Short mmCIF file of C-alpha atoms in Angstrom, two decimals:
data_model
loop_
_atom_site.label_atom_id
_atom_site.label_comp_id
_atom_site.label_asym_id
_atom_site.label_seq_id
_atom_site.Cartn_x
_atom_site.Cartn_y
_atom_site.Cartn_z
CA MET A 1 67.82 -98.24 14.68
CA LEU A 2 70.92 -100.35 15.23
CA SER A 3 71.47 -101.92 18.63
CA TYR A 4 74.73 -103.64 19.51
CA THR A 5 77.45 -104.11 22.12
CA SER A 6 81.14 -104.66 21.41
CA LYS A 7 84.40 -105.77 22.96
CA HIS A 8 87.98 -105.97 21.71
CA VAL A 9 89.44 -109.35 20.85
CA SER A 10 93.03 -110.28 20.17
CA THR A 11 92.59 -112.34 16.99
CA LEU A 12 90.10 -112.71 14.19
CA SER A 13 90.07 -114.80 11.04
CA LYS A 14 92.07 -112.82 8.49
CA ASP A 15 89.70 -113.58 5.63
CA ASP A 16 86.87 -112.28 7.81
CA SER A 17 88.42 -108.94 8.80
CA ASP A 18 91.13 -106.77 7.34
CA LEU A 19 91.56 -105.13 10.74
CA SER A 20 92.38 -108.30 12.70
CA SER A 21 95.82 -107.08 13.74
CA HIS A 22 94.64 -103.55 14.38
CA GLY A 23 92.31 -104.14 17.31
CA ALA A 24 89.07 -105.35 15.76
CA THR A 25 85.69 -105.59 17.44
CA THR A 26 83.05 -108.31 17.61
CA VAL A 27 79.39 -107.41 17.44
CA ARG A 28 76.27 -108.84 19.00
CA TRP A 29 73.22 -107.45 17.22
CA GLY A 30 69.83 -106.83 18.77
CA ARG A 31 66.38 -107.78 17.64
CA TYR A 32 66.17 -104.94 15.08
CA LEU A 33 68.69 -106.59 12.74
CA PRO A 34 66.19 -108.62 10.67
CA THR A 35 64.04 -105.54 10.00
CA ILE A 36 67.00 -103.45 8.86
CA ALA A 37 68.27 -106.28 6.69
CA GLN A 38 64.99 -106.23 4.77
CA LEU A 39 65.32 -102.59 3.74
CA PRO A 40 66.00 -101.80 0.08
CA THR A 41 69.74 -101.71 -0.53
CA GLU A 42 69.78 -97.99 -1.39
CA LEU A 43 67.91 -97.07 1.80
CA PHE A 44 69.97 -99.50 3.86
CA THR A 45 73.16 -97.90 2.53
CA SER A 46 71.90 -94.44 3.51
CA VAL A 47 71.22 -95.67 7.04
CA LEU A 48 74.75 -97.03 7.32
CA HIS A 49 76.21 -93.76 6.07
CA LEU A 50 74.37 -91.95 8.86
CA ALA A 51 75.57 -94.47 11.44
CA LEU A 52 79.25 -94.06 10.59
CA PRO A 53 81.33 -91.44 12.44
CA CYS A 54 82.28 -88.32 10.52
CA VAL A 55 85.85 -87.93 9.31
CA ASP A 56 86.63 -84.39 10.46
CA LEU A 57 89.30 -82.87 8.23
CA THR A 58 89.49 -79.49 9.95
CA SER A 59 89.93 -80.19 13.66
CA CYS A 60 93.55 -81.42 14.05
CA GLN A 61 91.97 -84.84 14.72
CA GLU A 62 91.95 -86.13 11.15
CA ALA A 63 93.92 -89.29 11.86
CA TYR A 64 91.88 -90.08 14.97
CA THR A 65 88.50 -89.60 13.30
CA SER A 66 89.71 -91.55 10.27
CA ARG A 67 90.59 -94.50 12.49
CA LEU A 68 87.19 -94.31 14.17
CA TYR A 69 85.50 -94.29 10.79
CA MET A 70 87.39 -97.31 9.49
CA ARG A 71 86.92 -99.27 12.70
CA ALA A 72 83.16 -98.62 12.66
CA LEU A 73 83.02 -99.63 9.00
CA TYR A 74 84.64 -102.98 9.74
CA ILE A 75 82.38 -103.54 12.73
CA ILE A 76 79.31 -103.02 10.53
CA ARG A 77 80.50 -105.36 7.77
CA ARG A 78 80.93 -108.19 10.31
CA ALA A 79 77.23 -108.23 11.22
CA SER A 80 76.29 -110.70 8.51
CA ARG A 81 77.26 -111.84 5.04
CA HIS A 82 74.56 -109.60 3.56
CA TRP A 83 75.87 -106.55 5.42
CA GLN A 84 79.42 -107.33 4.30
CA ASP A 85 78.33 -107.60 0.67
CA VAL A 86 76.51 -104.24 0.90
CA VAL A 87 79.43 -102.48 2.55
CA ASP A 88 82.06 -103.95 0.22
CA GLY A 89 79.95 -103.20 -2.83
CA THR A 90 79.27 -99.55 -1.93
CA LEU A 91 82.14 -97.50 -3.34
CA SER A 92 81.37 -94.40 -1.26
CA PHE A 93 82.21 -96.19 2.00
CA TRP A 94 85.82 -96.60 0.94
CA THR A 95 87.31 -93.13 0.83
CA VAL A 96 90.05 -92.97 3.50
CA VAL A 97 93.66 -94.17 3.19
CA LEU A 98 95.49 -93.82 6.51
CA SER A 99 99.17 -94.47 7.24
CA THR A 100 98.52 -96.12 10.59
CA LEU A 101 96.27 -98.81 9.12
CA PRO A 102 97.71 -102.15 7.95
CA PRO A 103 98.79 -102.14 4.28
CA HIS A 104 96.18 -104.72 3.27
CA VAL A 105 93.43 -102.48 4.71
CA ASN A 106 94.57 -99.55 2.59
CA ASN A 107 94.90 -101.80 -0.46
CA ALA A 108 91.35 -103.04 0.08
CA THR A 109 90.11 -99.45 0.35
CA ILE A 110 91.83 -98.49 -2.89
CA LEU A 111 90.34 -101.49 -4.74
CA ARG A 112 86.80 -101.14 -3.34
CA SER A 113 86.62 -97.39 -4.04
CA ALA A 114 87.21 -98.03 -7.76
CA THR A 115 87.74 -94.53 -9.23
CA LEU A 116 86.19 -92.41 -6.46
CA PRO A 117 88.17 -89.56 -4.82
CA LEU A 118 90.33 -90.49 -1.84
CA THR A 119 91.28 -88.79 1.42
CA VAL A 120 94.94 -89.45 2.19
CA VAL A 121 96.10 -89.08 5.81
CA TYR A 122 99.68 -89.49 7.00
CA GLU A 123 100.15 -89.40 10.79
CA TYR A 124 103.67 -88.93 12.10
CA SER A 125 104.94 -91.27 14.81
CA SER A 126 108.31 -91.09 16.55
CA GLU A 127 108.38 -94.90 16.66
CA ARG A 128 108.61 -97.28 13.75
CA ASN A 129 105.19 -98.01 12.29
CA ILE A 130 104.27 -101.65 12.96
CA HIS A 131 102.55 -101.85 9.55
CA GLY A 132 105.72 -101.26 7.56
CA HIS A 133 105.42 -97.53 6.85
CA PRO A 134 108.32 -96.11 8.89
CA SER A 135 108.32 -92.77 7.06
CA SER A 136 106.10 -90.49 5.05
CA ARG A 137 108.20 -91.36 1.99
CA ALA A 138 107.50 -95.08 2.35
CA PHE A 139 103.80 -94.43 2.75
CA TYR A 140 103.80 -92.22 -0.32
CA ARG A 141 105.38 -94.94 -2.44
CA SER A 142 102.57 -97.31 -1.48
CA ILE A 143 99.82 -94.94 -2.65
CA ALA A 144 101.53 -92.83 -5.36
CA HIS A 145 99.58 -94.59 -8.12
CA THR A 146 96.34 -93.11 -6.70
CA ARG A 147 97.51 -89.47 -6.85
CA ALA A 148 95.07 -88.54 -9.62
CA ARG A 149 92.21 -89.47 -7.26
CA TRP A 150 93.28 -87.48 -4.20
CA SER A 151 90.62 -85.04 -3.02
CA ALA A 152 92.12 -84.32 0.42
CA LEU A 153 95.70 -84.57 1.66
CA ILE A 154 96.59 -84.37 5.35
CA LEU A 155 100.27 -84.55 6.28
CA ASP A 156 101.55 -84.65 9.84
CA ILE A 157 105.27 -85.16 9.33
CA SER A 158 108.48 -84.73 11.29
CA GLY A 159 110.30 -82.42 8.90
CA ASP A 160 110.24 -81.04 5.40
CA GLY A 161 112.38 -83.54 3.49
CA ASP A 162 109.43 -85.60 2.22
CA MET A 163 107.13 -82.69 1.37
CA PRO A 164 108.09 -82.45 -2.32
CA GLU A 165 106.85 -85.97 -3.05
CA TYR A 166 103.39 -85.05 -1.77
CA LEU A 167 103.14 -81.38 -2.78
CA ALA A 168 105.25 -80.76 -5.87
CA ASP A 169 103.30 -82.60 -8.59
CA PRO A 170 99.77 -81.78 -9.83
CA ALA A 171 96.78 -83.51 -8.29
CA PRO A 172 93.76 -82.46 -10.36
CA LEU A 173 91.02 -83.39 -7.86
CA LEU A 174 92.73 -82.04 -4.77
CA GLN A 175 90.59 -79.53 -2.84
CA THR A 176 91.91 -79.84 0.73
CA VAL A 177 95.58 -79.58 1.73
CA ILE A 178 96.62 -79.68 5.38
CA VAL A 179 100.34 -79.80 6.19
CA ARG A 180 101.81 -79.78 9.69
CA SER A 181 105.37 -80.40 10.76
CA SER A 182 106.68 -81.14 14.24
CA SER A 183 110.03 -79.62 13.23
CA ARG A 184 110.78 -76.17 14.61
CA GLU A 185 114.14 -75.83 12.87
CA GLU A 186 114.83 -73.74 9.80
CA LEU A 187 113.74 -75.50 6.61
CA ASP A 188 116.63 -76.81 4.52
CA ILE A 189 115.05 -77.44 1.11
CA GLU A 190 114.38 -75.13 -1.77
CA PRO A 191 110.86 -73.66 -1.80
CA LEU A 192 108.72 -75.89 -3.98
CA GLU A 193 106.17 -74.99 -6.62
CA MET A 194 102.96 -76.20 -4.95
CA LEU A 195 101.15 -78.84 -7.05
CA GLY A 196 103.17 -77.75 -10.05
CA GLY A 197 101.30 -74.46 -10.00
CA GLN A 198 97.91 -76.13 -10.53
CA THR A 199 96.18 -74.87 -7.39
CA GLU A 200 92.95 -73.48 -8.84
CA ASN A 201 90.82 -76.32 -7.43
CA LEU A 202 91.98 -75.85 -3.83
CA ARG A 203 89.29 -74.70 -1.41
CA TYR A 204 90.75 -75.49 2.04
CA VAL A 205 94.46 -74.79 2.65
CA ALA A 206 96.14 -75.12 6.07
CA ILE A 207 99.94 -75.06 6.02
CA SER A 208 102.33 -74.84 8.97
CA VAL A 209 106.14 -74.86 8.71
CA ALA A 210 106.34 -75.69 5.01
CA SER A 211 108.74 -74.52 2.32
CA ILE A 212 106.47 -73.15 -0.39
CA ARG A 213 107.26 -70.77 -3.25
CA TRP A 214 104.72 -68.10 -2.43
CA LYS A 215 103.54 -65.93 -5.31
CA MET A 216 100.68 -63.71 -6.32
CA GLY A 217 97.70 -65.64 -7.67
CA LEU A 218 98.77 -68.90 -6.02
CA PHE A 219 95.36 -69.34 -4.37
CA THR A 220 91.95 -68.35 -5.72
CA GLN A 221 88.38 -69.15 -4.70
CA LEU A 222 89.42 -70.46 -1.29
CA LYS A 223 86.94 -71.20 1.50
CA ALA A 224 89.59 -71.38 4.22
CA LEU A 225 93.20 -70.20 4.44
CA HIS A 226 95.38 -71.08 7.45
CA LEU A 227 99.08 -70.19 7.14
CA THR A 228 100.81 -70.45 10.52
CA SER A 229 104.39 -70.62 11.81
CA ILE A 230 105.52 -69.44 8.39
CA ARG A 231 109.15 -68.29 8.43
CA GLN A 232 110.14 -67.90 4.78
CA ASN A 233 109.14 -65.72 1.86
CA LEU A 234 105.47 -65.13 2.68
CA THR A 235 104.59 -61.43 2.52
CA VAL A 236 101.56 -59.53 3.73
CA SER A 237 100.88 -58.62 0.09
CA HIS A 238 100.53 -62.34 -0.74
CA VAL A 239 97.96 -62.78 2.04
CA VAL A 240 95.90 -59.81 0.86
CA ASP A 241 96.11 -61.07 -2.73
CA PHE A 242 94.85 -64.52 -1.71
CA ALA A 243 91.95 -62.91 0.17
CA ARG A 244 91.08 -60.61 -2.73
CA ALA A 245 90.96 -63.59 -5.11
CA SER A 246 88.68 -65.54 -2.73
CA PRO A 247 85.41 -63.62 -2.28
CA SER A 248 83.79 -66.66 -0.63
CA LEU A 249 86.53 -66.97 2.02
CA GLU A 250 85.11 -68.08 5.38
CA GLU A 251 88.23 -68.66 7.53
CA LEU A 252 91.47 -66.67 7.65
CA SER A 253 94.30 -67.57 10.03
CA ILE A 254 97.77 -66.10 9.52
CA GLY A 255 100.82 -66.33 11.77
CA GLY A 256 104.58 -66.23 11.70
CA ALA A 257 107.34 -63.96 10.45
CA LEU A 258 105.65 -62.42 7.44
CA GLU A 259 107.60 -60.00 5.30
CA LEU A 260 106.24 -56.47 5.13
CA ALA A 261 105.00 -54.75 2.00
CA ALA A 262 107.58 -52.83 -0.02
CA SER A 263 105.47 -49.66 -0.03
CA ARG A 264 102.84 -48.20 2.29
CA ILE A 265 100.27 -47.29 -0.34
CA SER A 266 96.72 -46.43 0.61
CA PRO A 267 94.94 -49.74 1.20
CA LEU A 268 92.25 -50.96 -1.18
CA ILE A 269 89.69 -52.40 1.19
CA ILE A 270 88.24 -55.84 0.45
CA THR A 271 84.83 -56.69 1.90
CA LEU A 272 84.56 -60.43 2.51
CA LEU A 273 80.88 -61.03 3.13
CA HIS A 274 81.28 -64.72 4.05
CA LEU A 275 84.32 -64.41 6.32
CA LYS A 276 83.34 -65.87 9.70
CA SER A 277 86.71 -66.34 11.41
CA ILE A 278 89.82 -64.14 11.59
CA GLU A 279 92.91 -65.16 13.60
CA LEU A 280 96.17 -63.23 13.30
CA GLU A 281 99.39 -63.95 15.21
CA CYS A 282 102.16 -62.29 13.25
CA SER A 283 105.53 -61.63 14.86
CA ASP A 284 105.46 -57.98 13.71
CA ILE A 285 102.54 -55.72 14.61
CA ARG A 286 102.92 -53.98 11.25
CA ALA A 287 102.07 -57.21 9.42
CA THR A 288 98.87 -57.58 11.41
CA GLU A 289 98.05 -53.93 10.77
CA TYR A 290 98.52 -54.31 7.03
CA ILE A 291 96.17 -57.28 6.79
CA LEU A 292 93.43 -55.70 8.92
CA GLN A 293 93.68 -52.42 7.04
CA HIS A 294 92.78 -54.23 3.83
CA ILE A 295 89.84 -56.40 4.88
CA ARG A 296 86.34 -55.97 6.29
CA ALA A 297 84.25 -58.88 7.55
CA PRO A 298 80.71 -57.81 8.50
CA SER A 299 79.64 -61.42 9.20
CA CYS A 300 82.62 -62.32 11.40
CA ILE A 301 81.75 -64.25 14.58
CA LYS A 302 85.26 -65.32 15.63
CA PHE A 303 88.01 -62.71 15.93
CA ALA A 304 91.42 -63.22 17.51
CA VAL A 305 94.50 -61.00 17.41
CA TYR A 306 97.76 -61.75 19.23
CA ILE A 307 100.45 -59.07 19.46
CA GLY A 308 103.95 -59.59 20.85
CA GLU A 309 106.09 -57.16 22.80
CA GLU A 310 105.71 -53.78 21.14
CA ASP A 311 106.17 -50.13 21.98
CA GLU A 312 103.20 -48.80 23.97
CA HIS A 313 102.66 -46.02 21.43
CA ASP A 314 102.41 -48.55 18.58
CA VAL A 315 99.97 -50.65 20.61
CA SER A 316 97.79 -47.63 21.38
CA ARG A 317 97.65 -46.68 17.71
CA PHE A 318 96.85 -50.28 16.77
CA VAL A 319 93.87 -50.69 19.09
CA HIS A 320 92.41 -47.21 18.51
CA GLU A 321 92.94 -47.01 14.76
CA THR A 322 93.54 -50.42 13.19
CA LEU A 323 90.95 -52.23 15.33
CA LYS A 324 88.37 -49.43 15.14
CA PRO A 325 86.54 -50.91 12.09
CA PHE A 326 86.21 -54.18 14.03
CA GLN A 327 84.81 -52.74 17.25
CA ASP A 328 81.24 -53.49 16.20
CA ILE A 329 82.23 -57.16 15.80
CA LEU A 330 83.73 -57.30 19.30
CA ARG A 331 80.71 -55.59 20.83
CA ARG A 332 78.26 -57.86 18.99
CA ILE A 333 80.08 -61.04 20.07
CA HIS A 334 80.24 -59.75 23.67
CA ILE A 335 76.48 -59.14 23.69
CA GLU A 336 75.58 -62.44 22.02
CA ASN A 337 77.84 -64.47 24.30
CA GLY A 338 76.59 -62.59 27.34
CA ALA A 339 79.96 -61.77 28.89
CA SER A 340 83.69 -61.17 28.41
CA GLU A 341 86.72 -61.14 30.68
CA MET A 342 89.50 -58.58 31.05
CA ALA A 343 92.59 -59.81 32.89
CA VAL A 344 94.61 -57.32 34.96
CA LYS A 345 98.28 -58.29 34.58
CA THR A 346 101.60 -56.46 34.67
CA TRP A 347 103.01 -58.18 31.61
CA GLU A 348 100.18 -58.15 29.08
CA PHE A 349 96.73 -57.01 28.10
CA ASP A 350 94.19 -59.79 27.70
CA TRP A 351 90.52 -59.31 26.84
CA ARG A 352 88.43 -62.17 25.57
CA SER A 353 84.83 -63.24 25.31
CA ARG A 354 83.37 -65.89 27.54
CA THR A 355 81.73 -68.68 25.60
CA GLU A 356 78.49 -69.29 27.42
CA GLY A 357 76.79 -69.08 24.03
CA ASP A 358 77.86 -70.61 20.71
CA GLY A 359 81.25 -72.28 21.12
CA ASP A 360 82.24 -71.17 17.61
CA ARG A 361 81.62 -67.51 18.46
CA GLY A 362 84.18 -65.52 20.41
CA PHE A 363 87.01 -63.03 20.39
CA THR A 364 90.47 -62.65 21.92
CA ILE A 365 92.66 -59.56 22.02
CA LYS A 366 95.99 -60.44 23.58
CA ILE A 367 98.95 -58.03 23.67
CA GLU A 368 102.19 -59.10 25.35
CA THR A 369 102.90 -55.57 26.53
CA TYR A 370 101.63 -53.84 29.64
CA PHE A 371 98.84 -51.62 28.32
CA PRO A 372 96.92 -49.84 31.09
CA MET A 373 95.01 -47.75 28.52
CA GLY A 374 93.28 -50.96 27.52
CA ILE A 375 90.79 -50.37 30.36
CA HIS A 376 89.49 -47.22 28.68
CA TRP A 377 89.52 -48.93 25.30
CA VAL A 378 87.26 -51.75 26.52
CA GLU A 379 84.80 -49.11 27.77
CA GLU A 380 84.98 -47.37 24.40
CA VAL A 381 84.29 -50.57 22.47
CA LEU A 382 81.35 -51.71 24.60
CA GLN A 383 79.77 -48.26 24.93
CA ARG A 384 78.72 -48.97 28.53
CA GLU A 385 77.31 -52.38 27.63
CA GLY A 386 77.60 -54.49 30.78
CA GLY A 387 78.91 -58.00 31.27
CA VAL A 388 82.68 -57.57 31.70
CA GLN A 389 84.39 -59.68 34.35
CA VAL A 390 87.60 -58.11 35.70
CA ARG A 391 90.02 -60.78 36.89
CA PHE A 392 93.07 -59.88 39.00
CA TYR A 393 96.05 -62.17 38.53
CA TYR A 394 99.21 -62.49 40.56
CA GLY A 395 101.58 -59.61 39.90
CA ALA A 396 98.92 -57.13 38.81
CA ALA A 397 100.08 -53.50 39.03
CA LEU A 398 97.64 -52.10 41.56
CA ASN A 399 98.79 -48.51 41.60
CA ASN A 400 96.24 -45.81 42.34
CA ALA A 401 95.77 -44.84 38.70
CA ILE A 402 94.95 -48.40 37.63
CA MET A 403 92.60 -48.96 40.54
CA ARG A 404 90.80 -45.69 39.79
CA ASP A 405 90.41 -46.58 36.11
CA ILE A 406 88.92 -49.94 37.06
CA ALA A 407 86.62 -48.34 39.62
CA MET A 408 85.21 -46.10 36.89
CA MET A 409 84.25 -49.00 34.59
CA ARG A 410 80.52 -49.00 34.01
CA CYS A 411 80.73 -52.11 31.85
CA ALA A 412 82.21 -54.24 34.67
CA THR A 413 79.64 -56.41 36.43
CA SER A 414 81.99 -58.93 38.06
CA VAL A 415 85.35 -58.81 39.89
CA VAL A 416 87.38 -61.96 40.56
CA VAL A 417 90.43 -61.80 42.83
CA GLY A 418 92.99 -64.61 42.44
CA ALA A 419 94.07 -66.76 45.38
CA GLN A 420 97.55 -65.22 45.21
CA TRP A 421 96.12 -61.99 46.64
CA ALA A 422 95.11 -63.59 49.93
CA GLY A 423 96.39 -61.32 52.68
CA ARG A 424 96.22 -58.19 50.53
CA LEU A 425 92.48 -57.97 49.95
CA ASP A 426 92.25 -54.60 51.69
CA GLN A 427 93.07 -52.99 48.33
CA PHE A 428 90.02 -54.60 46.78
CA PHE A 429 87.75 -53.74 49.70
CA GLN A 430 88.87 -50.13 49.35
CA LEU A 431 88.23 -50.29 45.62
CA LEU A 432 84.57 -51.06 46.24
CA CYS A 433 83.81 -48.72 49.12
CA GLN A 434 85.56 -45.43 48.29
CA PRO A 435 83.60 -42.89 46.24
CA LEU A 436 85.19 -41.77 42.99
CA SER A 437 84.52 -38.17 43.95
CA PRO A 438 84.02 -36.90 47.52
CA ASP A 439 81.72 -34.15 46.22
CA THR A 440 79.38 -36.10 43.98
CA HIS A 441 79.37 -39.48 45.80
CA VAL A 442 79.89 -41.36 42.55
CA PRO A 443 79.92 -45.09 43.48
CA PRO A 444 82.85 -47.25 42.29
CA LEU A 445 81.99 -49.97 39.78
CA PRO A 446 78.35 -48.85 39.85
CA ASN A 447 77.07 -51.92 37.97
CA LEU A 448 78.94 -54.57 39.97
CA ARG A 449 76.84 -57.67 40.63
CA ALA A 450 79.41 -60.32 41.62
CA PHE A 451 82.53 -60.16 43.80
CA SER A 452 84.63 -63.32 44.10
CA ILE A 453 87.48 -63.61 46.62
CA PRO A 454 89.64 -66.36 48.16
CA SER A 455 88.64 -67.70 51.57
CA THR A 456 91.81 -66.77 53.47
CA GLY A 457 93.87 -63.70 54.29
CA TRP A 458 91.05 -61.49 55.57
CA VAL A 459 88.39 -61.35 58.27
CA LEU A 460 84.66 -61.17 57.84
CA GLN A 461 84.49 -57.83 59.64
CA ASP A 462 86.41 -56.25 56.73
CA LEU A 463 83.88 -57.58 54.28
CA LEU A 464 81.01 -56.30 56.45
CA ASP A 465 82.58 -52.82 56.61
CA MET A 466 82.96 -52.81 52.82
CA VAL A 467 79.35 -53.65 52.00
CA GLN A 468 78.05 -51.15 54.58
CA LEU A 469 80.22 -48.32 53.25
CA ARG A 470 79.31 -49.22 49.67
CA ARG A 471 75.62 -49.03 50.56
CA THR A 472 76.17 -45.61 52.11
CA ILE A 473 77.75 -44.28 48.90
CA PHE A 474 74.80 -45.42 46.80
CA SER A 475 72.32 -43.93 49.30
CA GLU A 476 74.03 -40.55 49.46
CA GLY A 477 74.45 -40.42 45.71
CA ARG A 478 70.82 -41.41 45.18
CA VAL A 479 71.93 -44.03 42.69
CA GLU A 480 70.13 -47.34 42.34
CA GLN A 481 72.36 -50.15 43.58
CA PRO A 482 72.32 -53.46 41.69
CA PRO A 483 72.15 -56.57 43.89
CA LEU A 484 75.64 -57.80 44.85
CA ARG A 485 76.47 -61.50 45.16
CA ILE A 486 79.63 -62.33 47.12
CA ASN A 487 81.41 -65.57 46.24
CA ILE A 488 84.00 -66.95 48.68
CA ARG A 489 86.15 -69.63 47.06
CA VAL A 490 87.41 -72.38 49.35
CA ASP A 491 90.49 -73.61 47.53
CA MET A 492 91.71 -77.17 47.92
CA TRP A 493 95.10 -76.19 49.36
CA ASP A 494 93.33 -74.14 52.05
CA ARG A 495 91.48 -77.24 53.20
CA LYS A 496 94.62 -79.39 53.19
CA LEU A 497 96.41 -76.85 55.36
CA GLY A 498 93.55 -76.94 57.86
CA LEU A 499 92.78 -73.25 57.44
CA PRO A 500 89.38 -72.13 58.72
CA THR A 501 86.77 -72.02 55.99
CA ILE A 502 83.64 -71.26 58.01
CA PRO A 503 83.30 -67.56 58.93
CA ASP A 504 81.55 -66.47 62.09
CA LEU A 505 77.79 -66.65 61.93
CA VAL A 506 77.12 -63.24 63.47
CA ASN A 507 78.94 -61.17 60.85
CA LEU A 508 77.68 -63.39 58.08
CA THR A 509 74.13 -62.63 59.20
CA LYS A 510 74.90 -58.88 59.29
CA ILE A 511 76.31 -58.98 55.74
CA LYS A 512 73.21 -60.73 54.49
CA GLY A 513 71.09 -58.05 56.11
CA VAL A 514 72.81 -55.12 54.36
CA GLU A 515 70.56 -53.67 51.69
CA GLY A 516 71.96 -54.38 48.24
CA VAL A 517 73.60 -57.69 49.17
CA GLU A 518 71.89 -60.50 47.28
CA GLY A 519 73.73 -63.28 49.07
CA VAL A 520 76.98 -64.94 50.09
CA ARG A 521 78.03 -68.22 48.50
CA PHE A 522 80.85 -70.59 49.39
CA LEU A 523 82.40 -72.15 46.30
CA GLY A 524 84.64 -75.20 46.61
CA PRO A 525 86.73 -77.00 43.99
CA PRO A 526 84.70 -79.60 42.04
CA GLU A 527 86.73 -82.48 43.45
CA GLY A 528 86.30 -81.27 47.04
CA GLN A 529 82.60 -80.46 47.35
CA ASP A 530 81.52 -83.70 49.01
CA GLY A 531 81.14 -83.22 52.75
CA MET A 532 81.87 -79.49 52.68
CA ILE A 533 80.03 -77.76 55.50
CA GLY A 534 79.05 -74.11 55.30
CA VAL A 535 76.46 -71.57 56.28
CA VAL A 536 73.53 -71.08 53.94
CA TRP A 537 70.64 -68.64 54.08
CA ASN A 538 67.19 -70.05 54.64
CA GLU A 539 64.93 -67.69 52.70
CA GLU A 540 61.72 -69.08 54.20
CA ALA A 541 62.94 -68.67 57.79
CA SER A 542 64.94 -65.49 57.00
CA ALA A 543 67.80 -66.90 59.06
CA PRO A 544 71.19 -68.54 58.52
CA THR A 545 71.33 -72.32 58.83
CA TRP A 546 74.06 -74.94 58.65
CA GLY A 547 74.13 -76.81 55.40
CA GLN A 548 76.21 -78.99 53.16
#
């Protein structure tokens, strides 16, 4: 194993480091260096490959990870003359050409890589590049002679004027194309024929705000397709055609002002067995509908749909009909992640998974239209599967109908009330202690296990009355009551204002003694926990005690 420490220095001998003006690093090696140096060259090279950081081409951090890679490579080659000879003589180390590196570093990479494929990364900067590449066009001129060797092209540019130089001509080895533009203005160039029409080798395509001549058959055999912020000429039929021609597609992300299909023929459904991720954010709900009507993804683990302001009838049809084939995916992700959250807002519907599990697994359904029927839809999707957290935001429409619909949710196990509702918590106390039916004593939110409220705007007696009445409902209805944990959040601004944060001990003891109450916890902001005093329950002594 390698052992070293490093520090930045201002200058280095130029014949000793090509990164001297780019913030190089000196290295002091530990006692393991002689042993590693004695390894066979092939094995030693493999060890160095493992030690180098990965150049991530799919995370929006391509330029950053490329810089890390090149910096680590130059650190390693400075360890000794032998290490430098190994690094310089191994073609596979030299694969990244980056616009923010000095020209002589890129020239060295091109020479040392011989004929191997290259990853080309242009990173836009609003300031003049200190290495003499003030524009994407200037950078292109310095590397144009290597075009036949490009295997990956990542462009982060300020507009579209220089795109043709990179994208118009064929590049036979190119498999990855990522194009982003910081411009949000209408494109002012003619749509270009991508790679001269020779796109059959592409496997990963991510294009945002680019002027491309979209056509049927443009992409085939793709692994990933990300077309976002598209405003010209792309139709939903193109997207479906690209998906149909790519049976091994794993990622699909589409967004922007897509043109609708000319006819509404019965969809021919495509089953994409390898599709893991779907993300759709089209400006017209009909475009999103068209795409989802044509595809099925039984292996999908990441599903996100964003809908703008639409008629409530269209939204209802969309969630109950278009999303119906994907309900099993949402339910499976909810179960595997262990929880999801439904936000109660007046301006939108927002239901998303919580990512306690795999960070790559999740779902989001966001509709920028007030959609109260979404409460029933969540119940329908989950089929009484628990684990939903209902979060009340400022401005939530708490009319009787909405409160009753929420009270009937069997899938809700947690309720979180935002700090903006301080002073109006009586509505939430009533939500939890009024039976749904005076005849049958049906308890509200029968599977509730956590209730989180701000620390101000109410008195502890109200909370005591609520838990006592709630216990009575369960007893009279002969329904088993799940243990309820009450979380009281002490917000930072409450403490700065000098508001009381310690409730009276008598009522706190009574609340703890109510059957069905698992406990009361005081939660403070992470930056304000030190020195916070509160009342905690001593289980051994069965009595409240002061604690920190």
